[in-house]
Short mmCIF file of C-alpha atoms in Angstrom, two decimals:
data_model
loop_
_atom_site.label_atom_id
_atom_site.label_comp_id
_atom_site.label_asym_id
_atom_site.label_seq_id
_atom_site.Cartn_x
_atom_site.Cartn_y
_atom_site.Cartn_z
CA MET X 1 0.00 0.00 0.00
CA PHE X 2 2.82 2.40 0.89
CA ILE X 3 4.53 1.68 -2.45
CA VAL X 4 1.38 2.58 -4.39
CA PHE X 5 1.00 5.79 -2.38
CA PHE X 6 4.66 6.69 -2.91
CA ARG X 7 4.42 6.04 -6.66
CA ALA X 8 1.23 8.10 -6.96
CA VAL X 9 2.87 11.07 -5.20
CA ILE X 10 5.94 10.93 -7.44
CA LEU X 11 3.89 10.70 -10.63
CA TYR X 12 1.65 13.54 -9.44
CA VAL X 13 4.69 15.78 -9.02
CA VAL X 14 6.05 14.69 -12.42
CA ILE X 15 2.74 15.39 -14.20
CA VAL X 16 2.34 18.81 -12.56
CA ALA X 17 5.91 19.74 -13.53
CA SER X 18 5.27 18.51 -17.07
CA MET X 19 2.09 20.55 -17.44
CA ARG X 20 3.93 23.62 -16.17
CA LEU X 21 6.56 23.12 -18.87
CA MET X 22 3.85 22.90 -21.52
CA GLY X 23 2.46 26.30 -20.52
CA LYS X 24 -0.74 27.70 -19.06
CA ARG X 25 -3.86 26.87 -21.02
CA GLN X 26 -7.35 25.89 -20.07
CA LEU X 27 -8.52 22.49 -21.31
CA GLY X 28 -10.82 24.06 -23.91
CA GLU X 29 -7.94 26.15 -25.31
CA LEU X 30 -5.53 23.28 -25.97
CA GLN X 31 -4.24 22.87 -29.49
CA PRO X 32 -4.74 19.37 -31.03
CA SER X 33 -1.12 18.37 -30.37
CA GLU X 34 -1.33 19.55 -26.76
CA LEU X 35 -4.59 17.69 -26.19
CA VAL X 36 -3.07 14.46 -27.56
CA ILE X 37 -0.06 14.74 -25.24
CA THR X 38 -2.29 15.54 -22.26
CA LEU X 39 -4.34 12.38 -22.88
CA LEU X 40 -1.22 10.28 -23.35
CA LEU X 41 0.31 11.61 -20.13
CA SER X 42 -2.76 10.65 -18.12
CA ASN X 43 -2.73 7.11 -19.55
CA ILE X 44 1.02 6.60 -19.08
CA ALA X 45 0.89 7.86 -15.49
CA THR X 46 -1.71 5.28 -14.45
CA LEU X 47 0.36 2.26 -15.52
CA PRO X 48 3.10 2.37 -12.82
CA VAL X 49 0.46 3.10 -10.16
CA GLU X 50 -1.83 0.21 -11.11
CA ASN X 51 0.98 -2.28 -11.69
CA THR X 52 3.75 -2.08 -9.09
CA GLU X 53 5.85 -4.52 -11.14
CA ILE X 54 6.43 -1.79 -13.73
CA PRO X 55 9.53 0.27 -12.78
CA MET X 56 8.81 3.92 -12.04
CA ILE X 57 11.38 4.96 -14.60
CA MET X 58 9.22 3.34 -17.31
CA GLY X 59 6.54 5.90 -16.51
CA VAL X 60 8.73 8.94 -15.92
CA ILE X 61 10.85 8.65 -19.09
CA PRO X 62 7.89 8.53 -21.56
CA ILE X 63 6.25 11.47 -19.78
CA PHE X 64 9.28 13.72 -20.04
CA THR X 65 9.93 12.50 -23.59
CA LEU X 66 6.46 13.55 -24.73
CA VAL X 67 6.66 16.88 -22.90
CA SER X 68 10.10 17.61 -24.35
CA LEU X 69 8.78 16.77 -27.82
CA ASP X 70 5.87 19.16 -27.33
CA VAL X 71 8.17 21.97 -26.11
CA VAL X 72 10.56 21.49 -29.05
CA LEU X 73 7.73 21.41 -31.59
CA SER X 74 6.19 24.51 -29.99
CA HIS X 75 9.45 26.44 -30.41
CA LEU X 76 9.84 25.23 -33.99
CA SER X 77 6.27 26.20 -34.82
CA LEU X 78 7.05 29.76 -33.72
CA LYS X 79 9.76 29.96 -36.38
CA PHE X 80 8.13 27.93 -39.16
CA ARG X 81 4.61 28.95 -40.08
CA PRO X 82 3.92 25.86 -42.29
CA LEU X 83 4.72 23.61 -39.32
CA ARG X 84 2.40 25.63 -37.09
CA ARG X 85 -0.41 25.34 -39.64
CA ALA X 86 0.19 21.58 -39.95
CA MET X 87 0.11 21.08 -36.18
CA CYS X 88 -2.59 23.51 -35.15
CA GLY X 89 -4.52 24.27 -38.32
CA SER X 90 -5.70 27.79 -39.09
CA ALA X 91 -8.63 30.00 -38.20
CA LYS X 92 -11.67 29.74 -40.48
CA ILE X 93 -14.17 32.49 -41.29
CA VAL X 94 -17.78 31.30 -40.94
CA ILE X 95 -19.48 34.71 -41.18
CA SER X 96 -18.17 37.41 -43.52
CA ASN X 97 -19.86 40.73 -44.30
CA GLY X 98 -22.82 39.54 -42.25
CA GLN X 99 -23.31 36.43 -44.41
CA ILE X 100 -22.96 32.87 -43.07
CA ASP X 101 -20.58 30.70 -45.09
CA GLN X 102 -22.59 27.49 -45.12
CA LYS X 103 -19.93 25.58 -47.07
CA MET X 104 -17.26 26.41 -44.52
CA MET X 105 -19.56 25.38 -41.68
CA LYS X 106 -20.13 22.07 -43.42
CA ASP X 107 -16.39 21.55 -43.92
CA LEU X 108 -15.82 22.22 -40.23
CA ARG X 109 -18.80 19.99 -39.28
CA PHE X 110 -20.09 23.03 -37.40
CA SER X 111 -23.86 22.93 -36.86
CA VAL X 112 -26.22 25.88 -36.59
CA ASP X 113 -26.72 24.99 -32.93
CA ASP X 114 -22.94 25.16 -32.39
CA LEU X 115 -22.86 28.59 -34.01
CA MET X 116 -25.78 29.97 -32.04
CA GLN X 117 -24.46 28.57 -28.77
CA SER X 118 -21.10 30.24 -29.35
CA LEU X 119 -22.78 33.55 -30.16
CA ARG X 120 -24.98 33.35 -27.06
CA SER X 121 -21.90 32.78 -24.91
CA GLN X 122 -20.81 36.24 -26.07
CA GLN X 123 -24.20 37.80 -25.31
CA ILE X 124 -25.27 37.84 -28.98
CA PHE X 125 -28.69 36.33 -29.57
CA ASP X 126 -29.34 37.67 -33.09
CA VAL X 127 -27.03 36.41 -35.83
CA SER X 128 -27.92 39.43 -37.98
CA GLN X 129 -25.87 41.59 -35.57
CA VAL X 130 -22.64 39.83 -36.56
CA GLN X 131 -20.32 41.36 -39.15
CA LEU X 132 -17.54 38.77 -38.92
CA ALA X 133 -17.14 35.47 -37.07
CA VAL X 134 -13.98 33.36 -37.00
CA VAL X 135 -13.58 29.82 -35.70
CA GLU X 136 -10.21 29.73 -33.97
CA THR X 137 -7.93 26.69 -33.94
CA THR X 138 -9.19 25.87 -30.43
CA GLY X 139 -12.77 25.68 -31.69
CA LYS X 140 -13.80 28.94 -30.03
CA ILE X 141 -15.59 31.56 -32.13
CA SER X 142 -14.38 35.17 -32.16
CA VAL X 143 -17.05 37.68 -33.14
CA TYR X 144 -16.92 41.21 -34.56
CA GLU X 145 -20.31 42.92 -34.39
CA LYS X 146 -21.81 45.33 -36.90
CA ALA X 147 -21.21 48.99 -36.13
CA ALA X 148 -24.78 49.62 -34.97
CA TYR X 149 -24.51 46.96 -32.24
CA ARG X 150 -21.03 47.64 -30.88
CA SER X 151 -20.63 49.11 -27.41
CA VAL X 152 -20.06 52.85 -27.35
CA THR X 153 -16.55 53.78 -26.21
CA CYS X 154 -15.14 56.94 -24.66
CA GLU X 155 -13.39 57.65 -27.95
CA ASP X 156 -16.70 57.48 -29.82
CA MET X 157 -18.11 60.12 -27.48
CA ASN X 158 -14.91 62.21 -27.39
CA ILE X 159 -14.52 61.62 -23.67
CA LYS X 160 -10.97 61.80 -22.40
CA GLY X 161 -10.13 59.18 -19.83
CA GLU X 162 -7.00 58.26 -17.93
CA ASP X 163 -5.27 54.99 -18.79
CA ALA X 164 -4.59 53.02 -15.62
CA ASP X 165 -4.11 49.42 -14.61
CA PRO X 166 -7.04 47.71 -12.86
CA PRO X 167 -7.10 47.29 -9.06
CA GLN X 168 -4.81 44.59 -7.65
CA LEU X 169 -5.51 42.20 -4.78
CA VAL X 170 -3.41 43.53 -1.90
CA ILE X 171 -4.70 41.46 1.04
CA ASP X 172 -6.12 37.98 0.64
CA SER X 173 -7.79 36.44 3.70
CA GLY X 174 -5.60 38.27 6.20
CA LYS X 175 -2.37 37.78 4.19
CA LEU X 176 -0.47 40.59 2.48
CA VAL X 177 0.30 40.08 -1.23
CA GLU X 178 3.70 41.77 -1.61
CA GLY X 179 3.94 41.31 -5.39
CA ALA X 180 0.67 43.18 -5.93
CA LEU X 181 1.97 46.22 -4.06
CA GLN X 182 5.05 46.36 -6.26
CA SER X 183 2.97 46.14 -9.43
CA ILE X 184 0.94 49.23 -8.50
CA GLY X 185 3.92 51.17 -7.13
CA LEU X 186 2.78 51.23 -3.50
CA ASP X 187 4.28 49.87 -0.28
CA ARG X 188 3.42 48.44 3.13
CA GLU X 189 3.33 51.93 4.62
CA TRP X 190 0.41 52.81 2.35
CA VAL X 191 -1.42 49.64 3.38
CA ASP X 192 -0.94 50.40 7.07
CA LYS X 193 -2.18 53.95 6.53
CA MET X 194 -5.35 52.76 4.77
CA LEU X 195 -6.03 50.16 7.46
CA LYS X 196 -5.37 52.62 10.28
CA GLN X 197 -8.14 54.86 8.96
CA ARG X 198 -10.51 51.91 9.39
CA HIS X 199 -8.99 50.82 12.71
CA LEU X 200 -8.00 47.48 11.17
CA LYS X 201 -4.94 45.27 10.95
CA VAL X 202 -3.89 43.05 8.06
CA LYS X 203 -5.16 39.94 9.86
CA ASP X 204 -8.62 41.56 10.19
CA VAL X 205 -9.06 42.04 6.43
CA PHE X 206 -10.82 39.47 4.26
CA LEU X 207 -10.12 41.30 0.99
CA MET X 208 -8.36 44.51 0.03
CA THR X 209 -7.67 45.88 -3.44
CA GLY X 210 -5.55 48.87 -4.34
CA GLU X 211 -4.89 51.11 -7.33
CA SER X 212 -1.80 53.09 -8.32
CA SER X 213 -3.79 56.24 -7.65
CA GLY X 214 -3.98 55.28 -3.97
CA LYS X 215 -7.63 54.27 -3.99
CA ALA X 216 -8.43 51.19 -1.92
CA VAL X 217 -11.39 48.89 -1.30
CA ILE X 218 -11.32 47.11 2.08
CA ILE X 219 -13.63 44.30 3.20
CA PRO X 220 -13.01 43.07 6.76
CA PHE X 221 -13.84 39.59 8.01
CA ASP X 222 -17.40 39.11 9.17
CA LYS X 223 -17.51 39.27 12.93
CA GLY X 224 -19.32 35.97 13.10
CA GLY X 225 -17.21 34.32 10.40
CA ALA X 226 -14.08 32.25 10.82
CA LYS X 227 -10.76 33.74 9.79
#
């Protein structure tokens, strides 16, 4: 029993390290080659755990071999566009100038339900509002609406605004996030000053966000809640 536990822990660490090497993507954003390697890794990792007669090295070597292959091919695909197209395919236009390309949808085996579901996920319920729609290599649809249905921007209304980064999480469940302070150009002294105005300490704060302008939002722990 201990051997199985020990093997499972080792393979868990190996798989996590391998996925970190492959990069940060959500499952639905994986390219075909990345999805294949992910499935293979899961299958290979189960073998040494289920069968203790299989040496651990027989599971670790194939995992790192596949990950190394994926990393090498990823770097090569950055330099050679034909290789990238062969591995990942290319984006396909399914709506152009407001017209649905039915032939392209058929080639992609993309149904009307698939199209409408993707549009609804982007808060578009009327296909006539779409100027251009592109099916990305991940299968996700990117949409460009017609001018009449696009959101009005400050530039459209000639309103001058100040460009600034969004608020950063400064305190998370009573713990100070040092990296966030550096990213907005503030320090611990500013945090203490903000908390002092509310008669609070870091350990009393459930959530605190800060902006480079010095604005802060502070939410203390509920008095009846557990810290």
